[in-house]
């Protein structure tokens, strides 16, 4: 039988001993667990980034994968730790909104529980490092077959981030930059289905872009040219072929991303 | 049977082919070894950082884990390569002080040996990359069950870093910043047990901080507020809730970290 | 039986959900696959860096390892995806030159094929993310034992990068910086076999260096001293012991790296 898969997503930073300590504490409980690093480079305490990240990554994993998420600015406070099942997979995460996009896109969670059973924690739980002292050992026990019902009571609700939906206006569609990837590509929150024709112009923040390519792939644009295309998660994306659009346009998550279909006078 | 766990800690950088070559050379000897990356982002040649890192991470791993550490500015010189057992685990590291904190906190090493048996090395050993040519294959052989006694002679001593202990003065406790984590939190070398009451002020380098919260968790402080608390490894820590204390106070490892309990005139 | 080893090399960046999605899509096909991260920090779209990286890392892996390489500025264009076998190992990579150094140093590829059989792809293939939609599932199927002949037709040729060879001149040897590592060491394209004696001077770009140590290891040079030595991959290397030569000399890949054996007037 293949040992269970456990993925790790944190904002601890690659150079930090916190990632290592967490891996150790998990393997202490189940030395056979197979760990898969998703990232440890979520920007510090950036719950919104984590939410985007998880929705873009987790749905691709096989059923029963256990995903451990520690982006947890409220560590040690009364914020809950959640166990949830969604689309056949399992998640352990702080209840701070980081699961908003995942739950929105992959359907409501089932078997949602508040993790409370301290007998599955490390014997001493620090006030500031629940990744090592709670998340890791609980994940280890789950990977050994622990019934999630033993973790704590069912809960009916969870914390949601406000996520602005794109609006249709008389001139076009008003969205925002949802994510800036490593290449500087601007991924908006505007679903590709909302857009049939090439817009007259794209506005990123205060910048009005009238000259851009309307393409299917980066390779169809000339190097350095601004290009509007559909992202790999089905949203409208503005990129520069072999360049960095975020840097050139000074855009970041939250920057308005507007498509105009009427000519501006 | 679960294949053996081998962790990797280096200063090679994530973008470097050296990490990959080292993994290859290890898996060449034992393709069944399970590799766990701890970090490859130790600051270049920073033996002191490595020492802190290892003591903060290794104790959490299960017994018999083999930890391979390559932070090795003396590569190719007469510095020894050590094999050691400590607290039920196994370590392979250059004898340059990087094990100082681990051996201090987890008890003296046993079965300490100088690695010399070149029949467990790669056939050609370069002068500058012992990670690939010595550490990796030796780790592979150990994971296959090689008796460590075959690696080389027992040794009785090892290189130690000087590690300044905090001093009690008439006004308070004089320590230093031992570690700055990814969030900019300042972890001192002052054990929490030395501190019973809230200090009157904290001094970080030349900065005197009179206004700060005395908290158990980050979440108890207001965003942006300086907070004194106990770190996850039991030391006094100065943090900014949702901010970066190291950047605001221009502190780094070695910066004085002083707690004053008497009022300063 | 040990589950198959699959290594991953991309330019997606550690903070990106693309790495995670690709791992998920691979494990979806073969949940037992053992993934080994080589790097996700290849500079964006830097095919030349990838080529150097792969030749420096892949040869150390055990036979039959499957290496998946996604540094793919031409994603979605007509560029081919290649399957190849070389020196007992297997590679899946875009046909953009990233295999140039590997194929040059490890002998010509065998069983070279153009990957076309879309029944091994994800059901929906995006235009911009073939790492997730093609490379990952194809690697999963290969790791389950798929005959590579089923992937697509044999091809006889592949894209090569131009790689300038070092030239022997009347004064010495003219090469270039092939790689700058994490420590700032400058690795040239000049094989160590070409150099018997200490050069009179080294030129890096326009800088002429007359004072340098001629050493076997970094430790033989004084801290801060420029040192000429043989790199761990057998090329001439210029380093600064405990310092960063690339930063001091403002050198990068492509900068001339010239060894002069006659005295300059």
mmCIF file of N, CA, C and O in Angstrom, chain A residues 11-35 37 40-45 72-78 122 125-129 132-133, chain B residues 2-3 5 14 34 36-43 49 52-54 56-57 59-63 89 179-183 185 187 216-220 229-233 237 240-243:
data_model
loop_
_atom_site.group_PDB
_atom_site.id
_atom_site.type_symbol
_atom_site.label_atom_id
_atom_site.label_comp_id
_atom_site.label_asym_id
_atom_site.label_seq_id
_atom_site.Cartn_x
_atom_site.Cartn_y
_atom_site.Cartn_z
ATOM 1 N N UNK A 11 3.871 30.014 5.262
ATOM 2 C CA UNK A 11 4.541 31.290 4.987
ATOM 3 C C UNK A 11 5.826 31.402 5.814
ATOM 4 O O UNK A 11 6.277 32.500 6.108
ATOM 5 N N UNK A 12 6.423 30.265 6.139
ATOM 6 C CA UNK A 12 7.572 30.265 7.056
ATOM 7 C C UNK A 12 8.871 30.732 6.400
ATOM 8 O O UNK A 12 9.813 31.092 7.108
ATOM 9 N N UNK A 13 8.933 30.672 5.077
ATOM 10 C CA UNK A 13 10.179 31.027 4.395
ATOM 11 C C UNK A 13 11.091 29.817 4.288
ATOM 12 O O UNK A 13 11.197 29.016 5.221
ATOM 13 N N UNK A 14 11.766 29.716 3.148
ATOM 14 C CA UNK A 14 12.584 28.525 2.904
ATOM 15 C C UNK A 14 13.779 28.443 3.829
ATOM 16 O O UNK A 14 14.327 27.370 4.045
ATOM 17 N N UNK A 15 14.223 29.570 4.361
ATOM 18 C CA UNK A 15 15.443 29.563 5.157
ATOM 19 C C UNK A 15 15.164 29.310 6.640
ATOM 20 O O UNK A 15 16.069 29.323 7.459
ATOM 21 N N UNK A 16 13.900 29.047 6.956
ATOM 22 C CA UNK A 16 13.482 29.021 8.342
ATOM 23 C C UNK A 16 13.543 27.633 8.958
ATOM 24 O O UNK A 16 13.186 26.648 8.312
ATOM 25 N N UNK A 17 13.966 27.517 10.212
ATOM 26 C CA UNK A 17 13.926 26.204 10.866
ATOM 27 C C UNK A 17 12.503 25.760 11.179
ATOM 28 O O UNK A 17 12.295 24.611 11.553
ATOM 29 N N UNK A 18 11.532 26.652 11.017
ATOM 30 C CA UNK A 18 10.156 26.292 11.359
ATOM 31 C C UNK A 18 9.611 25.211 10.417
ATOM 32 O O UNK A 18 8.887 24.310 10.830
ATOM 33 N N UNK A 19 9.943 25.320 9.125
ATOM 34 C CA UNK A 19 9.515 24.285 8.184
ATOM 35 C C UNK A 19 10.084 22.935 8.604
ATOM 36 O O UNK A 19 9.375 21.923 8.663
ATOM 37 N N UNK A 20 11.373 22.944 8.910
ATOM 38 C CA UNK A 20 12.049 21.698 9.268
ATOM 39 C C UNK A 20 11.469 21.105 10.548
ATOM 40 O O UNK A 20 11.220 19.900 10.632
ATOM 41 N N UNK A 21 11.234 21.955 11.553
ATOM 42 C CA UNK A 21 10.700 21.456 12.824
ATOM 43 C C UNK A 21 9.312 20.846 12.609
ATOM 44 O O UNK A 21 8.970 19.813 13.189
ATOM 45 N N UNK A 22 8.534 21.489 11.748
ATOM 46 C CA UNK A 22 7.196 20.973 11.466
ATOM 47 C C UNK A 22 7.259 19.613 10.765
ATOM 48 O O UNK A 22 6.500 18.698 11.090
ATOM 49 N N UNK A 23 8.170 19.488 9.807
ATOM 50 C CA UNK A 23 8.324 18.190 9.139
ATOM 51 C C UNK A 23 8.734 17.120 10.146
ATOM 52 O O UNK A 23 8.232 15.994 10.130
ATOM 53 N N UNK A 24 9.659 17.493 11.038
ATOM 54 C CA UNK A 24 10.099 16.543 12.048
ATOM 55 C C UNK A 24 8.958 16.095 12.939
ATOM 56 O O UNK A 24 8.767 14.896 13.179
ATOM 57 N N UNK A 25 8.164 17.049 13.408
ATOM 58 C CA UNK A 25 7.073 16.723 14.331
ATOM 59 C C UNK A 25 6.026 15.843 13.657
ATOM 60 O O UNK A 25 5.398 14.997 14.300
ATOM 61 N N UNK A 26 5.833 16.036 12.357
ATOM 62 C CA UNK A 26 4.883 15.192 11.622
ATOM 63 C C UNK A 26 5.452 13.779 11.462
ATOM 64 O O UNK A 26 4.763 12.777 11.731
ATOM 65 N N UNK A 27 6.718 13.708 11.041
ATOM 66 C CA UNK A 27 7.337 12.392 10.819
ATOM 67 C C UNK A 27 7.556 11.654 12.136
ATOM 68 O O UNK A 27 7.632 10.425 12.163
ATOM 69 N N UNK A 28 7.654 12.379 13.224
ATOM 70 C CA UNK A 28 7.753 11.749 14.541
ATOM 71 C C UNK A 28 6.511 10.874 14.784
ATOM 72 O O UNK A 28 6.608 9.751 15.273
ATOM 73 N N UNK A 29 5.349 11.397 14.408
ATOM 74 C CA UNK A 29 4.096 10.650 14.614
ATOM 75 C C UNK A 29 3.953 9.545 13.568
ATOM 76 O O UNK A 29 3.575 8.425 13.890
ATOM 77 N N UNK A 30 4.244 9.860 12.320
ATOM 78 C CA UNK A 30 4.145 8.849 11.266
ATOM 79 C C UNK A 30 5.374 8.894 10.359
ATOM 80 O O UNK A 30 5.383 9.594 9.349
ATOM 81 N N UNK A 31 6.395 8.118 10.726
ATOM 82 C CA UNK A 31 7.646 8.156 9.948
ATOM 83 C C UNK A 31 7.459 7.705 8.501
ATOM 84 O O UNK A 31 8.347 7.926 7.678
ATOM 85 N N UNK A 32 6.326 7.085 8.178
ATOM 86 C CA UNK A 32 6.111 6.618 6.805
ATOM 87 C C UNK A 32 5.385 7.636 5.941
ATOM 88 O O UNK A 32 5.211 7.412 4.747
ATOM 89 N N UNK A 33 4.948 8.752 6.532
ATOM 90 C CA UNK A 33 4.214 9.752 5.742
ATOM 91 C C UNK A 33 5.080 10.254 4.597
ATOM 92 O O UNK A 33 6.292 10.407 4.736
ATOM 93 N N UNK A 34 4.452 10.518 3.463
ATOM 94 C CA UNK A 34 5.180 11.091 2.327
ATOM 95 C C UNK A 34 4.841 12.560 2.232
ATOM 96 O O UNK A 34 3.697 12.930 1.969
ATOM 97 N N UNK A 35 5.842 13.403 2.447
ATOM 98 C CA UNK A 35 5.620 14.847 2.470
ATOM 99 C C UNK A 35 5.865 15.442 1.091
ATOM 100 O O UNK A 35 6.847 15.101 0.421
ATOM 101 N N UNK A 37 6.221 19.241 -0.502
ATOM 102 C CA UNK A 37 6.226 20.695 -0.290
ATOM 103 C C UNK A 37 5.427 21.372 -1.396
ATOM 104 O O UNK A 37 5.736 21.201 -2.574
ATOM 105 N N UNK A 40 6.691 27.220 0.807
ATOM 106 C CA UNK A 40 6.878 27.843 2.116
ATOM 107 C C UNK A 40 7.099 29.336 1.932
ATOM 108 O O UNK A 40 7.562 30.020 2.831
ATOM 109 N N UNK A 41 6.749 29.821 0.748
ATOM 110 C CA UNK A 41 7.024 31.208 0.388
ATOM 111 C C UNK A 41 5.740 32.017 0.171
ATOM 112 O O UNK A 41 5.758 33.017 -0.547
ATOM 113 N N UNK A 42 4.635 31.590 0.793
ATOM 114 C CA UNK A 42 3.487 32.488 0.843
ATOM 115 C C UNK A 42 3.980 33.774 1.521
ATOM 116 O O UNK A 42 4.701 33.705 2.516
ATOM 117 N N UNK A 43 3.647 34.964 0.985
ATOM 118 C CA UNK A 43 4.128 36.179 1.671
ATOM 119 C C UNK A 43 3.653 36.173 3.138
ATOM 120 O O UNK A 43 2.542 35.738 3.420
ATOM 121 N N UNK A 44 4.521 36.630 4.052
ATOM 122 C CA UNK A 44 4.202 36.507 5.478
ATOM 123 C C UNK A 44 2.773 36.953 5.815
ATOM 124 O O UNK A 44 2.390 38.079 5.501
ATOM 125 N N UNK A 45 2.014 36.045 6.408
ATOM 126 C CA UNK A 45 0.681 36.343 6.948
ATOM 127 C C UNK A 45 -0.312 36.788 5.878
ATOM 128 O O UNK A 45 -1.341 37.384 6.203
ATOM 129 N N UNK A 72 -0.863 31.754 9.382
ATOM 130 C CA UNK A 72 -1.625 31.761 10.622
ATOM 131 C C UNK A 72 -1.299 32.962 11.502
ATOM 132 O O UNK A 72 -0.779 32.820 12.606
ATOM 133 N N UNK A 73 -1.629 34.167 11.010
ATOM 134 C CA UNK A 73 -1.293 35.344 11.840
ATOM 135 C C UNK A 73 -1.988 35.332 13.199
ATOM 136 O O UNK A 73 -1.506 35.960 14.131
ATOM 137 N N UNK A 74 -3.076 34.578 13.318
ATOM 138 C CA UNK A 74 -3.789 34.561 14.602
ATOM 139 C C UNK A 74 -3.345 33.455 15.531
ATOM 140 O O UNK A 74 -4.047 33.158 16.501
ATOM 141 N N UNK A 75 -2.168 32.860 15.272
ATOM 142 C CA UNK A 75 -1.730 31.738 16.103
ATOM 143 C C UNK A 75 -1.802 32.073 17.591
ATOM 144 O O UNK A 75 -1.369 33.141 18.015
ATOM 145 N N UNK A 76 -2.350 31.151 18.354
ATOM 146 C CA UNK A 76 -2.404 31.337 19.798
ATOM 147 C C UNK A 76 -3.631 32.101 20.266
ATOM 148 O O UNK A 76 -3.924 32.153 21.449
ATOM 149 N N UNK A 77 -4.352 32.727 19.317
ATOM 150 C CA UNK A 77 -5.579 33.429 19.686
ATOM 151 C C UNK A 77 -6.732 32.428 19.671
ATOM 152 O O UNK A 77 -6.536 31.229 19.573
ATOM 153 N N UNK A 78 -7.945 32.945 19.720
ATOM 154 C CA UNK A 78 -9.103 32.065 19.751
ATOM 155 C C UNK A 78 -9.512 31.563 18.367
ATOM 156 O O UNK A 78 -10.515 30.869 18.233
ATOM 157 N N UNK A 122 1.302 17.852 20.264
ATOM 158 C CA UNK A 122 2.527 17.577 21.010
ATOM 159 C C UNK A 122 2.249 17.824 22.495
ATOM 160 O O UNK A 122 1.417 18.655 22.846
ATOM 161 N N UNK A 125 2.382 22.511 24.064
ATOM 162 C CA UNK A 125 1.987 23.341 22.929
ATOM 163 C C UNK A 125 2.427 24.776 23.195
ATOM 164 O O UNK A 125 2.001 25.393 24.167
ATOM 165 N N UNK A 126 3.320 25.284 22.339
ATOM 166 C CA UNK A 126 3.766 26.662 22.495
ATOM 167 C C UNK A 126 2.637 27.598 22.091
ATOM 168 O O UNK A 126 1.671 27.204 21.446
ATOM 169 N N UNK A 127 2.771 28.869 22.472
ATOM 170 C CA UNK A 127 1.739 29.852 22.130
ATOM 171 C C UNK A 127 1.903 30.377 20.713
ATOM 172 O O UNK A 127 0.977 30.945 20.146
ATOM 173 N N UNK A 128 3.075 30.172 20.117
ATOM 174 C CA UNK A 128 3.357 30.851 18.844
ATOM 175 C C UNK A 128 3.668 29.916 17.684
ATOM 176 O O UNK A 128 3.898 30.376 16.580
ATOM 177 N N UNK A 129 3.686 28.620 17.902
ATOM 178 C CA UNK A 129 4.077 27.733 16.815
ATOM 179 C C UNK A 129 3.171 26.490 16.786
ATOM 180 O O UNK A 129 3.597 25.381 17.102
ATOM 181 N N UNK A 132 4.078 23.374 14.312
ATOM 182 C CA UNK A 132 4.854 22.256 14.858
ATOM 183 C C UNK A 132 4.089 21.481 15.922
ATOM 184 O O UNK A 132 4.168 20.257 15.988
ATOM 185 N N UNK A 133 3.353 22.223 16.754
ATOM 186 C CA UNK A 133 2.819 21.615 17.974
ATOM 187 C C UNK A 133 1.402 21.063 17.821
ATOM 188 O O UNK A 133 0.974 20.218 18.604
ATOM 189 N N UNK B 2 9.613 0.782 6.315
ATOM 190 C CA UNK B 2 9.714 2.132 5.773
ATOM 191 C C UNK B 2 11.153 2.442 5.383
ATOM 192 O O UNK B 2 12.058 2.215 6.183
ATOM 193 N N UNK B 3 11.361 2.937 4.175
ATOM 194 C CA UNK B 3 12.749 3.285 3.814
ATOM 195 C C UNK B 3 13.278 4.392 4.715
ATOM 196 O O UNK B 3 12.517 5.181 5.267
ATOM 197 N N UNK B 5 14.879 7.673 6.417
ATOM 198 C CA UNK B 5 14.720 9.120 6.237
ATOM 199 C C UNK B 5 16.082 9.798 6.278
ATOM 200 O O UNK B 5 16.851 9.603 7.218
ATOM 201 N N UNK B 14 18.633 27.631 -3.493
ATOM 202 C CA UNK B 14 17.621 26.813 -4.161
ATOM 203 C C UNK B 14 17.833 26.734 -5.661
ATOM 204 O O UNK B 14 17.361 25.811 -6.309
ATOM 205 N N UNK B 34 14.590 8.079 1.391
ATOM 206 C CA UNK B 34 13.575 9.133 1.348
ATOM 207 C C UNK B 34 14.225 10.430 1.786
ATOM 208 O O UNK B 34 14.640 10.570 2.933
ATOM 209 N N UNK B 36 14.344 14.404 2.668
ATOM 210 C CA UNK B 36 13.519 15.494 3.177
ATOM 211 C C UNK B 36 14.379 16.755 3.172
ATOM 212 O O UNK B 36 15.404 16.824 3.857
ATOM 213 N N UNK B 37 13.977 17.745 2.388
ATOM 214 C CA UNK B 37 14.715 19.009 2.376
ATOM 215 C C UNK B 37 14.418 19.780 3.656
ATOM 216 O O UNK B 37 13.261 20.078 3.954
ATOM 217 N N UNK B 38 15.444 20.124 4.418
ATOM 218 C CA UNK B 38 15.212 21.044 5.542
ATOM 219 C C UNK B 38 15.365 22.472 5.036
ATOM 220 O O UNK B 38 14.452 23.263 5.105
ATOM 221 N N UNK B 39 16.519 22.803 4.508
ATOM 222 C CA UNK B 39 16.671 24.085 3.819
ATOM 223 C C UNK B 39 17.926 24.013 2.957
ATOM 224 O O UNK B 39 18.845 23.247 3.253
ATOM 225 N N UNK B 40 17.931 24.809 1.891
ATOM 226 C CA UNK B 40 19.163 25.028 1.138
ATOM 227 C C UNK B 40 19.487 26.515 1.132
ATOM 228 O O UNK B 40 20.276 26.982 0.334
ATOM 229 N N UNK B 41 18.860 27.229 2.044
ATOM 230 C CA UNK B 41 18.982 28.679 2.091
ATOM 231 C C UNK B 41 19.661 29.173 3.363
ATOM 232 O O UNK B 41 19.452 30.313 3.777
ATOM 233 N N UNK B 42 20.487 28.321 3.995
ATOM 234 C CA UNK B 42 21.379 28.845 5.032
ATOM 235 C C UNK B 42 22.211 29.940 4.356
ATOM 236 O O UNK B 42 22.682 29.749 3.232
ATOM 237 N N UNK B 43 22.370 31.115 4.976
ATOM 238 C CA UNK B 43 23.191 32.141 4.321
ATOM 239 C C UNK B 43 24.591 31.580 4.015
ATOM 240 O O UNK B 43 25.134 30.818 4.820
ATOM 241 N N UNK B 49 24.564 30.521 11.791
ATOM 242 C CA UNK B 49 23.144 30.339 11.427
ATOM 243 C C UNK B 49 22.813 28.849 11.389
ATOM 244 O O UNK B 49 21.789 28.409 11.911
ATOM 245 N N UNK B 52 22.328 27.433 14.875
ATOM 246 C CA UNK B 52 21.011 27.761 15.429
ATOM 247 C C UNK B 52 19.922 26.922 14.766
ATOM 248 O O UNK B 52 19.053 26.344 15.430
ATOM 249 N N UNK B 53 19.970 26.870 13.443
ATOM 250 C CA UNK B 53 18.959 26.158 12.663
ATOM 251 C C UNK B 53 18.840 24.704 13.112
ATOM 252 O O UNK B 53 17.750 24.188 13.346
ATOM 253 N N UNK B 54 19.975 24.034 13.201
ATOM 254 C CA UNK B 54 19.947 22.602 13.488
ATOM 255 C C UNK B 54 19.377 22.320 14.875
ATOM 256 O O UNK B 54 18.605 21.383 15.061
ATOM 257 N N UNK B 56 17.234 24.089 16.387
ATOM 258 C CA UNK B 56 15.808 24.416 16.402
ATOM 259 C C UNK B 56 14.971 23.400 15.635
ATOM 260 O O UNK B 56 13.753 23.373 15.771
ATOM 261 N N UNK B 57 15.608 22.585 14.823
ATOM 262 C CA UNK B 57 14.850 21.696 13.942
ATOM 263 C C UNK B 57 15.057 20.209 14.222
ATOM 264 O O UNK B 57 14.095 19.441 14.286
ATOM 265 N N UNK B 59 15.798 18.218 16.775
ATOM 266 C CA UNK B 59 15.247 17.437 17.879
ATOM 267 C C UNK B 59 13.826 16.931 17.644
ATOM 268 O O UNK B 59 13.382 16.011 18.329
ATOM 269 N N UNK B 60 13.121 17.497 16.683
ATOM 270 C CA UNK B 60 11.731 17.093 16.463
ATOM 271 C C UNK B 60 11.607 15.855 15.597
ATOM 272 O O UNK B 60 10.522 15.305 15.461
ATOM 273 N N UNK B 61 12.695 15.417 15.004
ATOM 274 C CA UNK B 61 12.619 14.272 14.080
ATOM 275 C C UNK B 61 12.608 12.942 14.832
ATOM 276 O O UNK B 61 13.064 12.855 15.971
ATOM 277 N N UNK B 62 12.082 11.916 14.160
ATOM 278 C CA UNK B 62 12.024 10.603 14.820
ATOM 279 C C UNK B 62 13.422 9.994 14.968
ATOM 280 O O UNK B 62 14.353 10.351 14.237
ATOM 281 N N UNK B 63 13.546 9.065 15.897
ATOM 282 C CA UNK B 63 14.826 8.392 16.126
ATOM 283 C C UNK B 63 15.352 7.790 14.835
ATOM 284 O O UNK B 63 14.586 7.380 13.970
ATOM 285 N N UNK B 89 19.362 10.304 17.195
ATOM 286 C CA UNK B 89 19.441 10.574 15.774
ATOM 287 C C UNK B 89 20.893 10.549 15.294
ATOM 288 O O UNK B 89 21.814 10.416 16.088
ATOM 289 N N UNK B 179 18.850 34.998 16.507
ATOM 290 C CA UNK B 179 18.256 34.582 15.236
ATOM 291 C C UNK B 179 17.184 35.575 14.837
ATOM 292 O O UNK B 179 16.438 36.070 15.661
ATOM 293 N N UNK B 180 17.159 35.882 13.542
ATOM 294 C CA UNK B 180 16.077 36.692 12.989
ATOM 295 C C UNK B 180 15.292 35.801 12.049
ATOM 296 O O UNK B 180 15.861 35.255 11.104
ATOM 297 N N UNK B 181 14.006 35.608 12.331
ATOM 298 C CA UNK B 181 13.287 34.681 11.467
ATOM 299 C C UNK B 181 12.707 35.412 10.256
ATOM 300 O O UNK B 181 12.877 36.620 10.074
ATOM 301 N N UNK B 182 12.045 34.650 9.418
ATOM 302 C CA UNK B 182 11.485 35.117 8.152
ATOM 303 C C UNK B 182 10.481 36.258 8.341
ATOM 304 O O UNK B 182 10.257 37.054 7.437
ATOM 305 N N UNK B 183 9.860 36.336 9.517
ATOM 306 C CA UNK B 183 8.881 37.383 9.788
ATOM 307 C C UNK B 183 9.549 38.630 10.361
ATOM 308 O O UNK B 183 8.885 39.618 10.645
ATOM 309 N N UNK B 185 11.045 38.553 13.281
ATOM 310 C CA UNK B 185 11.022 38.443 14.737
ATOM 311 C C UNK B 185 12.442 38.244 15.270
ATOM 312 O O UNK B 185 13.237 37.521 14.670
ATOM 313 N N UNK B 187 14.743 36.664 17.886
ATOM 314 C CA UNK B 187 14.824 35.640 18.927
ATOM 315 C C UNK B 187 16.145 35.855 19.645
ATOM 316 O O UNK B 187 17.205 35.854 19.014
ATOM 317 N N UNK B 216 1.519 36.765 25.300
ATOM 318 C CA UNK B 216 1.755 35.327 25.155
ATOM 319 C C UNK B 216 1.791 34.952 23.668
ATOM 320 O O UNK B 216 2.493 34.044 23.261
ATOM 321 N N UNK B 217 1.007 35.683 22.854
ATOM 322 C CA UNK B 217 0.945 35.386 21.415
ATOM 323 C C UNK B 217 0.964 36.683 20.620
ATOM 324 O O UNK B 217 0.599 37.748 21.133
ATOM 325 N N UNK B 218 1.344 36.561 19.359
ATOM 326 C CA UNK B 218 1.356 37.724 18.470
ATOM 327 C C UNK B 218 -0.014 38.371 18.418
ATOM 328 O O UNK B 218 -0.147 39.586 18.350
ATOM 329 N N UNK B 219 -1.050 37.541 18.458
ATOM 330 C CA UNK B 219 -2.402 38.045 18.252
ATOM 331 C C UNK B 219 -2.865 38.937 19.402
ATOM 332 O O UNK B 219 -3.831 39.693 19.262
ATOM 333 N N UNK B 220 -2.167 38.864 20.542
ATOM 334 C CA UNK B 220 -2.572 39.712 21.674
ATOM 335 C C UNK B 220 -2.074 41.143 21.524
ATOM 336 O O UNK B 220 -2.541 42.042 22.218
ATOM 337 N N UNK B 229 7.677 38.477 23.972
ATOM 338 C CA UNK B 229 7.018 37.212 24.288
ATOM 339 C C UNK B 229 8.043 36.087 24.352
ATOM 340 O O UNK B 229 9.237 36.320 24.193
ATOM 341 N N UNK B 230 7.566 34.880 24.631
ATOM 342 C CA UNK B 230 8.441 33.710 24.665
ATOM 343 C C UNK B 230 8.382 33.032 23.302
ATOM 344 O O UNK B 230 7.306 32.753 22.788
ATOM 345 N N UNK B 231 9.554 32.803 22.720
ATOM 346 C CA UNK B 231 9.606 32.204 21.382
ATOM 347 C C UNK B 231 9.233 30.732 21.451
ATOM 348 O O UNK B 231 9.161 30.137 22.536
ATOM 349 N N UNK B 232 9.040 30.146 20.272
ATOM 350 C CA UNK B 232 8.656 28.735 20.230
ATOM 351 C C UNK B 232 9.784 27.818 20.659
ATOM 352 O O UNK B 232 9.569 26.630 20.851
ATOM 353 N N UNK B 233 11.001 28.351 20.814
ATOM 354 C CA UNK B 233 12.061 27.519 21.394
ATOM 355 C C UNK B 233 12.456 27.987 22.793
ATOM 356 O O UNK B 233 13.550 27.694 23.270
ATOM 357 N N UNK B 237 11.699 36.833 22.984
ATOM 358 C CA UNK B 237 11.572 37.242 21.583
ATOM 359 C C UNK B 237 10.908 38.607 21.514
ATOM 360 O O UNK B 237 9.979 38.889 22.262
ATOM 361 N N UNK B 240 6.969 42.324 16.064
ATOM 362 C CA UNK B 240 5.928 43.303 15.766
ATOM 363 C C UNK B 240 4.774 42.531 15.161
ATOM 364 O O UNK B 240 4.958 41.837 14.146
ATOM 365 N N UNK B 241 3.605 42.628 15.772
ATOM 366 C CA UNK B 241 2.444 41.917 15.238
ATOM 367 C C UNK B 241 2.186 42.405 13.817
ATOM 368 O O UNK B 241 2.064 43.612 13.577
ATOM 369 N N UNK B 242 2.125 41.481 12.888
ATOM 370 C CA UNK B 242 1.923 41.795 11.469
ATOM 371 C C UNK B 242 2.926 42.809 10.920
ATOM 372 O O UNK B 242 2.624 43.570 10.002
ATOM 373 N N UNK B 243 4.125 42.809 11.491
ATOM 374 C CA UNK B 243 5.171 43.688 10.983
ATOM 375 C C UNK B 243 6.516 42.997 11.089
ATOM 376 O O UNK B 243 6.590 41.827 11.430
#
